[in-house]
Coordinates of C-alpha atoms in Angstrom, one line a residue:
Chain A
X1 CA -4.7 3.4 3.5
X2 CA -3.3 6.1 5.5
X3 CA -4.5 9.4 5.1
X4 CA -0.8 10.5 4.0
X5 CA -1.0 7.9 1.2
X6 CA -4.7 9.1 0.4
X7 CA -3.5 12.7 0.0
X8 CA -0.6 11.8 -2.1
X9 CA -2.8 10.1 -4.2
X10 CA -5.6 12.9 -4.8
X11 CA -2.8 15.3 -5.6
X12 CA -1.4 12.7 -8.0
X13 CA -4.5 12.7 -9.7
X14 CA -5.2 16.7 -9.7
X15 CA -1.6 16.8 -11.5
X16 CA -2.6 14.2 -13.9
X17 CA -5.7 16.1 -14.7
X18 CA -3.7 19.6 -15.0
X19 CA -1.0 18.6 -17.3
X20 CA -2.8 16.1 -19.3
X21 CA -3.0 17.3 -22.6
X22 CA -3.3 13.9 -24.6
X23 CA -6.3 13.4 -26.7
X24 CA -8.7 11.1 -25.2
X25 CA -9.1 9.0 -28.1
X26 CA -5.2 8.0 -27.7
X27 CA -5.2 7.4 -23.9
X28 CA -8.2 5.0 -24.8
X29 CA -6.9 3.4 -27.7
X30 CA -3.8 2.9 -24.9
X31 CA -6.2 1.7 -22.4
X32 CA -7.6 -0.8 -24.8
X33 CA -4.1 -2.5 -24.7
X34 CA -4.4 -2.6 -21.1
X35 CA -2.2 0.3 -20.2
X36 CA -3.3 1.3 -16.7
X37 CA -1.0 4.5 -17.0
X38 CA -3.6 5.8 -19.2
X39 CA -6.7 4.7 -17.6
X40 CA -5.1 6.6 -14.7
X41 CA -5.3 10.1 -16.8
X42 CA -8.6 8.9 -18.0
X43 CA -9.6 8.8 -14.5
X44 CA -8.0 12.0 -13.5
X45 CA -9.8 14.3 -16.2
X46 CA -13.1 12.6 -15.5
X47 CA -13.3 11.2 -11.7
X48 CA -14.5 14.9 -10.7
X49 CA -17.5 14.8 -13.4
X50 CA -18.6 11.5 -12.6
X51 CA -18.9 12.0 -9.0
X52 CA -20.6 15.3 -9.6
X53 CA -23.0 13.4 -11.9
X54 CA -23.5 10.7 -9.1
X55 CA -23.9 13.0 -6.5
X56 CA -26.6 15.7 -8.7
X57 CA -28.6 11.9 -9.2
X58 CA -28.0 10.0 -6.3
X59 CA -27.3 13.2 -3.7
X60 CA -25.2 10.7 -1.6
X61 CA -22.0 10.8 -1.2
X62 CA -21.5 7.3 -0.3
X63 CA -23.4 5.9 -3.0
X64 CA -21.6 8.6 -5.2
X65 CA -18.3 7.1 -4.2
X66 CA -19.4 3.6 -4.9
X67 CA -21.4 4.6 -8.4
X68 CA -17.9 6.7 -9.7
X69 CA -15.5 3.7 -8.4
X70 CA -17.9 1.0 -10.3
X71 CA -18.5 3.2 -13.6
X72 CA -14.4 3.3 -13.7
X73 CA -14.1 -0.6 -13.1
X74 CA -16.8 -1.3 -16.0
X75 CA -15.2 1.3 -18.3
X76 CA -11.6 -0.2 -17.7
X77 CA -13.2 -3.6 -18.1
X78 CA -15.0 -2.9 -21.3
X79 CA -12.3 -0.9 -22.7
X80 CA -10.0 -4.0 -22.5
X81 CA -12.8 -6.5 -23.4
X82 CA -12.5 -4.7 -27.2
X83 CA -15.7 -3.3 -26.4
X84 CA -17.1 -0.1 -25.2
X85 CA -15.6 3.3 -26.3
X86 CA -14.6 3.1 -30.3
X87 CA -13.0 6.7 -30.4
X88 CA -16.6 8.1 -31.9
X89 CA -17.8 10.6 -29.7
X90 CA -17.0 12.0 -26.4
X91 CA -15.1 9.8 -23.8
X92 CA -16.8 11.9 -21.1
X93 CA -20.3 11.2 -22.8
X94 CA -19.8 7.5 -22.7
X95 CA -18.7 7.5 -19.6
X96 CA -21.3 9.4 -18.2
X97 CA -24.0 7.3 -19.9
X98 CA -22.5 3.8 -17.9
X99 CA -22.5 6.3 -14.7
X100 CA -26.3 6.9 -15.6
X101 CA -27.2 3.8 -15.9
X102 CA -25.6 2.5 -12.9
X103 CA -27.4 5.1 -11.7
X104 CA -30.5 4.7 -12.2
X105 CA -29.9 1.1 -11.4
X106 CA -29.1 2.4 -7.7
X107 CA -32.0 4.4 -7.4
X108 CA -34.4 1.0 -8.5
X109 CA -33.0 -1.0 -5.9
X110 CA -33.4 2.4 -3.2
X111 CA -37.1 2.0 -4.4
X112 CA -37.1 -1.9 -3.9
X113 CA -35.4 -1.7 -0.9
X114 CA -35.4 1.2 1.0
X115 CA -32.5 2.0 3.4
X116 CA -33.0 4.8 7.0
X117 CA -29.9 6.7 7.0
X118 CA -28.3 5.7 10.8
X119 CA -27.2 9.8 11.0
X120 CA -30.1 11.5 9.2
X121 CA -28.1 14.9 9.1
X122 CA -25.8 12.9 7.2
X123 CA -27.3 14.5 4.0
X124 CA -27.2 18.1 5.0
X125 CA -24.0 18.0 6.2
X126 CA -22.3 17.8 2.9
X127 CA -22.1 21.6 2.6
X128 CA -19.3 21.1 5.5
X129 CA -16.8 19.9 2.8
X130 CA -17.1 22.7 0.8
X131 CA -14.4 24.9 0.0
X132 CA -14.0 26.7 3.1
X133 CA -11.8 29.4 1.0
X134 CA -14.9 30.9 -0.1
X135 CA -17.4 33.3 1.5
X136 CA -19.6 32.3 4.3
X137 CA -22.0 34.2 3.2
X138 CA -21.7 32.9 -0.3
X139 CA -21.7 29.2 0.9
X140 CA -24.9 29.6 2.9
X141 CA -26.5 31.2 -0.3
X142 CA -25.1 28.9 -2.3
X143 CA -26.5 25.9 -0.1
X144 CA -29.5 27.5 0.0
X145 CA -30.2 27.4 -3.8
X146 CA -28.7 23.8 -3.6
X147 CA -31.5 22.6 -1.5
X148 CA -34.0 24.8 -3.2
X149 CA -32.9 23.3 -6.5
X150 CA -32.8 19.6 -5.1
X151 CA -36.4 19.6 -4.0
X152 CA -37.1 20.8 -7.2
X153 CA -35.2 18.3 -9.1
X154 CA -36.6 15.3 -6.1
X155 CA -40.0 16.3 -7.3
X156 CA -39.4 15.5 -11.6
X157 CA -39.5 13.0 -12.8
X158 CA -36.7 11.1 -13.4
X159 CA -36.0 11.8 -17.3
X160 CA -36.2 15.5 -16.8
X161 CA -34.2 15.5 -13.7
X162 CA -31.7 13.6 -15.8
X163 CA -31.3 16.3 -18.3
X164 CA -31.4 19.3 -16.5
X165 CA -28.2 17.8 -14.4
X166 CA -26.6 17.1 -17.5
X167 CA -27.1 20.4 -19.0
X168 CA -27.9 23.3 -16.5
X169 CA -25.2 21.7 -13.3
X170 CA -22.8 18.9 -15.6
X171 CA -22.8 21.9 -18.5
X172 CA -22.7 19.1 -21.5
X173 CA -23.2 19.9 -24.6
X174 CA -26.8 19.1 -26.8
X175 CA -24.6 16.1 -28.6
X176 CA -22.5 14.8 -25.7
X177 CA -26.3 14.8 -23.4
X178 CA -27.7 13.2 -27.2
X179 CA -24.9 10.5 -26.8
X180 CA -25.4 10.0 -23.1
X181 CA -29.3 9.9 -23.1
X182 CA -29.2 7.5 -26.8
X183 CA -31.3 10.2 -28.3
X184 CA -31.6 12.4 -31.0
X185 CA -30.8 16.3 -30.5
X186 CA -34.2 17.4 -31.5
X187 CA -35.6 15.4 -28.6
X188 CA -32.6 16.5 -25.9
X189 CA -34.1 20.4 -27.1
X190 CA -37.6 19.3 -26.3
X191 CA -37.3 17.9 -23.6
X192 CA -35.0 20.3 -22.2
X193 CA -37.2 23.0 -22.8
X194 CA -40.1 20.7 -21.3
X195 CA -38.0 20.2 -18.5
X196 CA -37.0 23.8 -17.7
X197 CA -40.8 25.0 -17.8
X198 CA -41.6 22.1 -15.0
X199 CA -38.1 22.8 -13.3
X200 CA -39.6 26.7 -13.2
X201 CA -43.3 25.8 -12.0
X202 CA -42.0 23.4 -8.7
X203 CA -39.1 25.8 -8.2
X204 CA -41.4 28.9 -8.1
X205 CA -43.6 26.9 -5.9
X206 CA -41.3 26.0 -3.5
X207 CA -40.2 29.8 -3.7
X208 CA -43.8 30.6 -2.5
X209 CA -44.4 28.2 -0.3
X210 CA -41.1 29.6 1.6
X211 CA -41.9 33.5 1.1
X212 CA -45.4 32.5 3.0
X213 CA -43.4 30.7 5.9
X214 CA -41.4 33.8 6.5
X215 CA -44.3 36.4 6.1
X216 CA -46.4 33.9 8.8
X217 CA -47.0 35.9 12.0
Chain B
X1 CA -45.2 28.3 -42.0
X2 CA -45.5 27.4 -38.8
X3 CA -42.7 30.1 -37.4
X4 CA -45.1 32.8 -38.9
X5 CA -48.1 31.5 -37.6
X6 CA -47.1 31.4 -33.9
X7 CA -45.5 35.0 -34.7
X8 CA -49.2 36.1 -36.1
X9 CA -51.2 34.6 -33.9
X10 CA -49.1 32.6 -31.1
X11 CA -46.6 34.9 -30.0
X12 CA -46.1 33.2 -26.6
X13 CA -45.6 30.2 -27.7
X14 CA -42.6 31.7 -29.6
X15 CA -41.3 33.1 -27.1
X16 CA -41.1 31.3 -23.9
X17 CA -38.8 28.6 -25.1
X18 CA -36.0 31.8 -25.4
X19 CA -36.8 32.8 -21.7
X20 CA -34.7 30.3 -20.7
X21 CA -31.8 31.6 -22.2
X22 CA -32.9 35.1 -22.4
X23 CA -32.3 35.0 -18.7
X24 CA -29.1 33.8 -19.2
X25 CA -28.1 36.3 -22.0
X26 CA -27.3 33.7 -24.1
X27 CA -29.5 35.4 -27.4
X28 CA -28.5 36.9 -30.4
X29 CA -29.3 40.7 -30.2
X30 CA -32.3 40.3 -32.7
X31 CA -33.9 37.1 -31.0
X32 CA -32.7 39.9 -27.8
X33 CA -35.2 42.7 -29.3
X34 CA -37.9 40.1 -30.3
X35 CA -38.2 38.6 -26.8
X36 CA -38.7 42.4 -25.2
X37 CA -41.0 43.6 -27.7
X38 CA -43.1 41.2 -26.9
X39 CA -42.4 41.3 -23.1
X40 CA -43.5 45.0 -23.4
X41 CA -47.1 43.7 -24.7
X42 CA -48.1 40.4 -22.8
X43 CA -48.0 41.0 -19.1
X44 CA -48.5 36.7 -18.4
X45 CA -45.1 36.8 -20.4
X46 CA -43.3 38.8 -18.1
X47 CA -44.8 36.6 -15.2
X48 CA -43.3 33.6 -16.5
X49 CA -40.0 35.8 -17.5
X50 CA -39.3 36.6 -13.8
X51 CA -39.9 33.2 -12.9
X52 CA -37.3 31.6 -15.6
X53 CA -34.8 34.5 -14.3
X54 CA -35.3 33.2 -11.0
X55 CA -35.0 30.0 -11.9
X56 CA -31.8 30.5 -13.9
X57 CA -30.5 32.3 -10.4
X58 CA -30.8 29.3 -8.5
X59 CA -29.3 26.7 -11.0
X60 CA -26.5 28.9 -11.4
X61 CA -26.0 29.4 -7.6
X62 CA -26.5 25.9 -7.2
X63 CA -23.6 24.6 -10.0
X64 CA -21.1 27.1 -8.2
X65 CA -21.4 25.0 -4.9
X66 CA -19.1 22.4 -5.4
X67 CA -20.3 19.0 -3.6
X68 CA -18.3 17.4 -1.1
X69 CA -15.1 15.5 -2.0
X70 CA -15.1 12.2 -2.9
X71 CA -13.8 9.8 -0.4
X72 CA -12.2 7.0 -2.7
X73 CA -8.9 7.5 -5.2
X74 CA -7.3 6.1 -7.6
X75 CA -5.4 3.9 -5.4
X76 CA -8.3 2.2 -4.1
X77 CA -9.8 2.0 -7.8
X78 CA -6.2 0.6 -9.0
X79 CA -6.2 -2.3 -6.7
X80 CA -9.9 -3.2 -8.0
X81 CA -8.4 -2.9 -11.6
X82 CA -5.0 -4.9 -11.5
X83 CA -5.5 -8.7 -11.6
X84 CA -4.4 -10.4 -8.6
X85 CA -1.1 -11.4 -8.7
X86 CA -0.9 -15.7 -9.7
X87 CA 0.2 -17.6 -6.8
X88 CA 3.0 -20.1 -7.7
X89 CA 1.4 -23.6 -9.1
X90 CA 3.0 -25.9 -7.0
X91 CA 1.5 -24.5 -4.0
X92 CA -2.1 -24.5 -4.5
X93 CA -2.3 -27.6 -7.3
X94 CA -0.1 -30.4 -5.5
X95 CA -2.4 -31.0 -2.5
X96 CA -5.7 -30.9 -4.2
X97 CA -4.5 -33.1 -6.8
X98 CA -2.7 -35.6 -4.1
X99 CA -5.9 -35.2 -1.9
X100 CA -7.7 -36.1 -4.7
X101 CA -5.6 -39.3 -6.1
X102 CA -5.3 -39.8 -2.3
X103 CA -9.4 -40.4 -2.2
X104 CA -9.7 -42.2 -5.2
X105 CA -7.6 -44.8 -4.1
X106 CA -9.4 -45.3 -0.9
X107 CA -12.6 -45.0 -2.4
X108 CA -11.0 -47.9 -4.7
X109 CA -9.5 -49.9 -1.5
X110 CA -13.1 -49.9 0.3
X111 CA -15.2 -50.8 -3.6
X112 CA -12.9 -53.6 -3.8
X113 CA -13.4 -54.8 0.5
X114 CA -16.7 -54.5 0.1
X115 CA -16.8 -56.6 -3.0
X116 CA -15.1 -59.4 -1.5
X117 CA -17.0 -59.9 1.8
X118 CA -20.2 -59.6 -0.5
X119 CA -18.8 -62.4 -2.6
X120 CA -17.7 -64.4 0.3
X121 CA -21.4 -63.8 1.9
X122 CA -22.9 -65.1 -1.1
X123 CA -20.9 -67.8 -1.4
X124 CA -21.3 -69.3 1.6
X125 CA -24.8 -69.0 1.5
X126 CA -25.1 -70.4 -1.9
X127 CA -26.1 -74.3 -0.2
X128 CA -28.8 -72.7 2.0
X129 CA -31.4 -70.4 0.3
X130 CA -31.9 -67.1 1.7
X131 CA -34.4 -66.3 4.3
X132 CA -36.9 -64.4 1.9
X133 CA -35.9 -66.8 -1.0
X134 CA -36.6 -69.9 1.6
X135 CA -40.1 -68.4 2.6
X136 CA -41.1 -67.7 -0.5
X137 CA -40.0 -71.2 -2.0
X138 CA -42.2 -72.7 0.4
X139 CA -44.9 -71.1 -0.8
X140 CA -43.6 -71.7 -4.2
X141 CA -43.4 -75.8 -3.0
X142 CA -47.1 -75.0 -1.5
X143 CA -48.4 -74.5 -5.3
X144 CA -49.3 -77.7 -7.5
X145 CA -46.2 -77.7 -9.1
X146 CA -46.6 -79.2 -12.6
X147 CA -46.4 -83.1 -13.3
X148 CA -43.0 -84.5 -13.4
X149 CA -43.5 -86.1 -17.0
X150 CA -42.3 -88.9 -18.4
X151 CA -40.3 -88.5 -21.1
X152 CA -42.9 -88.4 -23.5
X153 CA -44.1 -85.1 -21.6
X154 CA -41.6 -83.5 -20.7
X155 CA -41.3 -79.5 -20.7
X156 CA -40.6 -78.0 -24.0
X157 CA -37.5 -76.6 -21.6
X158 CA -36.4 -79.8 -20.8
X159 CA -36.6 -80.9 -24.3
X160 CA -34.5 -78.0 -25.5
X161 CA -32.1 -78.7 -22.2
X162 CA -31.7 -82.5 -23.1
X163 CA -31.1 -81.6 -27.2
X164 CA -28.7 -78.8 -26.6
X165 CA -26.7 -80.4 -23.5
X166 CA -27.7 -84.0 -23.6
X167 CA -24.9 -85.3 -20.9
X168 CA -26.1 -82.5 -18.3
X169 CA -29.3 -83.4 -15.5
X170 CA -33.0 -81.5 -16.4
X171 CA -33.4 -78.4 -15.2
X172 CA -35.7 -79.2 -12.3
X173 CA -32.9 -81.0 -10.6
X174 CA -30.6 -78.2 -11.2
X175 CA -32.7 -75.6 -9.1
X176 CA -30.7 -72.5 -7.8
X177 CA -33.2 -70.6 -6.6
X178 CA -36.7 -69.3 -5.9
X179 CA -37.6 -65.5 -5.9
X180 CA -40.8 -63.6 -6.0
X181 CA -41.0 -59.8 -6.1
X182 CA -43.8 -58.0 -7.3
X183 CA -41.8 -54.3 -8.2
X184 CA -38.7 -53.7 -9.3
X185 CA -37.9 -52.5 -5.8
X186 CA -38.8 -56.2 -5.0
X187 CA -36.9 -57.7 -7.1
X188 CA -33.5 -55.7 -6.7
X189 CA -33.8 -56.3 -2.9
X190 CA -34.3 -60.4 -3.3
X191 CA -32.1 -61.2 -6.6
X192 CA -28.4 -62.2 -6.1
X193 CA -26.9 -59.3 -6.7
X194 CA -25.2 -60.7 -9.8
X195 CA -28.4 -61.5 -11.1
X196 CA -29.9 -57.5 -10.5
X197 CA -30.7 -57.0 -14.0
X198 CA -34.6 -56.5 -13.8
X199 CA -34.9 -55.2 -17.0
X200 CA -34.5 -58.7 -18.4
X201 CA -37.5 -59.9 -16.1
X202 CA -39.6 -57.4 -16.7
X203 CA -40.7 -57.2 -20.3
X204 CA -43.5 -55.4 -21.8
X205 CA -46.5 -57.3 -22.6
X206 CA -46.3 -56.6 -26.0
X207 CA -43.0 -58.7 -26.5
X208 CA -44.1 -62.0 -25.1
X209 CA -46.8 -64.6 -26.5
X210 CA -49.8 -65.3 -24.6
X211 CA -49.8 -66.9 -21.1
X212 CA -52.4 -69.3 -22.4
X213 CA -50.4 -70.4 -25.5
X214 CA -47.0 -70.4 -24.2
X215 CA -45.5 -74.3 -23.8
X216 CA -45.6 -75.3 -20.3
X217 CA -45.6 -72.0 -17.9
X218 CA -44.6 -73.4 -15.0
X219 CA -40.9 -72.1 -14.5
X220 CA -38.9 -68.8 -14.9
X221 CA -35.0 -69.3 -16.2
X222 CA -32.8 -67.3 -14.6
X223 CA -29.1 -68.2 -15.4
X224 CA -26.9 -65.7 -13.9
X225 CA -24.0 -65.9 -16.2
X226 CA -26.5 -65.1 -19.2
X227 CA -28.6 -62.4 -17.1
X228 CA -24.8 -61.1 -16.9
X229 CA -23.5 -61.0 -20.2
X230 CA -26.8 -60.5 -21.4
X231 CA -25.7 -59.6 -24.7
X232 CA -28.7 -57.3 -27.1
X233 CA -31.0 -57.1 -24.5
X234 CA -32.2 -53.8 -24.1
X235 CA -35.6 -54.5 -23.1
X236 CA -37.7 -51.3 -21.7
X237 CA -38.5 -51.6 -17.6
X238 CA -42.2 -52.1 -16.9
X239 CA -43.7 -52.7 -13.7
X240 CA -46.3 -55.6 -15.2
X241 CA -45.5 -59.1 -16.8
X242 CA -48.1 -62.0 -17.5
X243 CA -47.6 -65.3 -15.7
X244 CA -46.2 -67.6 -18.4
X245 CA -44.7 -64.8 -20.8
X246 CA -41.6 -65.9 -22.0
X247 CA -39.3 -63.4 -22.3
X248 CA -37.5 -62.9 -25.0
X249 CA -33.4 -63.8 -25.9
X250 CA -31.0 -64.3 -28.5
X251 CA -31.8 -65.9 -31.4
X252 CA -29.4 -67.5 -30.8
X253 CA -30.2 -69.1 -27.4
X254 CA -31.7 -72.3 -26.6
X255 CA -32.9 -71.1 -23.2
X256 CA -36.7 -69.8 -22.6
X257 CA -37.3 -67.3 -19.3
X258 CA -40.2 -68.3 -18.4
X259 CA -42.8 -66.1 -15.5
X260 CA -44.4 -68.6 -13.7
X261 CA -45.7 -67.8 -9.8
X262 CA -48.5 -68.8 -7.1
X263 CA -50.9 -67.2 -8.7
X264 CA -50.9 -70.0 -11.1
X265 CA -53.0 -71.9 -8.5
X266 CA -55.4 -69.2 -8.1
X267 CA -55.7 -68.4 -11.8
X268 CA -55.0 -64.5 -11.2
X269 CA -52.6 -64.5 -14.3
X270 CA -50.6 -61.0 -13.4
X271 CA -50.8 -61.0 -10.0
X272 CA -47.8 -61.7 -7.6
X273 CA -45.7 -64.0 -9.3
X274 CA -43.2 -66.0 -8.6
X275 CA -39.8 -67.0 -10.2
X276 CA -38.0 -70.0 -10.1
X277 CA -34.6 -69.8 -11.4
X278 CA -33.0 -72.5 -13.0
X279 CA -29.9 -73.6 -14.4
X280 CA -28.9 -76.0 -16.9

């Protein structure tokens, strides 16, 4: 695909997800029928999210790419297989919860097999693509935190680094992290709150550990 | 109860799970006033305060950054999506199904060649016994073969052969063949082909009478047209017969299959055994 073909696509889909105002219970009773019009404004409102979930799990953008494009294929699939989303709930929860799961799916085989990146800067390179609009300055800070926050979040395990992306970087809501998590919302509290004080402890350790590699003579 | 016992007498457990969001400002202005009352007091609370805040900083700073753009689009995800478009039938059908109806029919051509020049083989070699048959006959002609009786003793197979078809010769001059085997590997390999059915020679012990008792166990019947048709005879395949058993037919029949063998002469009943196939 050329790259004039790509970038007609992506704005494609950033117009979709701007004037979309359909419910999302419509454009999926639309996609049950096999209307791949809809699933296209489906995937516009919600490609950005998945990724980001992906990414916040995976923190690959490769694998991110390949988790968000098979999460879409199984949604469209179960949507016109009668099964999957019913209209009860939130589309972006359920479609979260196959993202998680493929997921987490990912992330067994990584631990089965394990892979040696060919470019190991790969992975810090991915502040590169971000929106050079912004401040420098800010960027760096903002990387900064981002790495800060991802050893962190490597070091938890993996059901409190689940919900911590879902609520404090994906910005869910306690039902839609209940719906994507199967759980009920006095367990998404506790274990949020469980979550935050372990999130706290590493992340002020890390803080440490860094303030006493500056202040080394 | 429990809220006004952790008030009383836990406060910090009451309030660190607000930290979180009293570092985000995210309280009511009374749970606001609670939380820095108590702040005030318990100096480990402010500890763990500044470290939620700080906390809080991070993840926020963190969410801002966007991660890098995704590399695929919905163009590569539609083509995954769409089903791929049929090809026309004719194209992809017509040769595998002429291919196929094209191998039949040879397969069909060579069945039937190789049927015929097996046919003609056997044929022609019907007058002069086969080399393993003719070896094993002699052995077979070795053994005391039983007294050609009179009349008066003759075989109980001869008596049924002379009631049933009284203008035809006995059996004994009516010989086909000899064969021996010992497995039913054997005795595939040395039967006419048309006669391959061991399961009729090879009955269980438990379906024929006693070597001892049965009437004069000196031959095995085989008639090919009857091992053919072979109608109701289901018999199970063992690997062991007795020498003498007679196997079981029709009720109907006249004929008895006898197993009869060299091991007659030695008197080892069940050991290699040979058959001698007869016709009436």
């Amino acid at each position: 695909m050329s790259v004039l073909a790509r970038q007609e696509s992506i704005e494609r889909t950033v117009t979709l997800r701007e004037q979309s105002s359909e419910p999302m219970t419509d454009l999926a009773a639309r996609c049950r029928a096999g209307d791949l019009g809809s699933f296209e404004q489906v995937y516009a409102q919600h490609e950005r999210q998945v990724f980001r979930y992906a990414y916040h799990l995976l923190g690959s953008r490769e694998d991110a790419d390949d988790i968000k494009q098979e999460t879409f294929v199984r949604a469209y699939q179960a949507l016109t297989g009668g099964a999957g989303y019913k209209g009860e709930g939130s589309l972006t929860a359920w479609l979260l919860k196959i993202c998680g799961n493929l997921c987490r799916d990912r992330l067994k085989s990584r631990r089965r097999h394990p892979e040696t990146a060919l470019d190991p800067n790969t992975a810090e390179t991915w502040w590169m693509d971000t929106d050079t609009r912004s401040n420098p300055h800010d960027a760096m800070e903002q990387k900064q935190a981002r790495d800060l926050l991802y050893g962190a979040l490597r070091s938890l395990p993996e059901a409190h680094r689940d919900i911590l992306v879902l609520r404090e970087l994906e910005e869910l809501r306690y039902e839609e992290i209940a719906s994507v998590l199967g759980c009920s919302l006095a367990s998404v509290k506790l274990r949020l709150f469980r979550a935050r004080r372990l999130l706290k402890t590493k992340l002020s350790a890390l803080m440490d550990d860094g303030a006493r590699e500056i202040t080394r003579p | 109860m429990k809220r006004i016992y952790q008030a009383l007498f836990a406060p910090c457990r009451s309030v660190e799970p607000l930290l979180w969001d009293h570092a985000r400002g995210l309280l009511s202005s009374a749970q606001t006033e609670k939380v820095e009352r108590h702040l005030a007091d318990c100096s480990d609370c402010r500890r763990e305060a500044l470290q939620y805040a700080q906390t809080v900083k991070v993840t926020q700073a963190a969410r801002q950054a966007e991660p890098p753009a995704s590399q695929t689009d919905w163009r590569m995800l539609a083509q995954r999506l769409e089903p791929a478009p049929m090809r026309p039938v004719r194209r992809r059908t017509v040769p595998v199904l002429g291919g196929a109806m094209a191998m039949g029919v040879c397969i069909l051509l060579a069945w039937t060649a190789y049927n015929r020049a097996y046919r003609a083989t056997q044929s022609s070699s019907h007058d002069q016994p086969r080399p393993v048959a003719a070896a094993q006959e002699q052995s077979i002609h070795k053994m005391p073969q039983p007294p050609r009786a009179p009349s008066a003793d003759e075989t109980h197979g001869e008596q049924i052969a002379r009631h049933t078809h009284p203008g035809k010769p006995t059996p004994r001059e009516n010989k086909i063949s000899i064969v021996r085997f010992t497995s039913h590997e054997r005795a595939s390999s040395i039967l006419p082909k048309r006669t391959r059915t061991p399961q009729l020679a090879y009955a269980p012990k438990s379906t024929v009478p006693d070597v001892r008792q049965a009437p004069q166990p000196s031959r095995l019947i085989l008639q090919p047209a009857l091992l053919d048709a072979a109608p109701g005879r289901s018999l199970p395949k063992t690997t062991e017969y007795v020498l003498g058993d007679v196997l079981p037919t029709d009720n109907h029949s006249t004929e008895r299959t006898y197993v009869v063998g060299d091991a007659l002469s030695e008197g080892r009943p069940g050991g290699d055994a040979a058959m001698e196939a007869t016709g009436w």
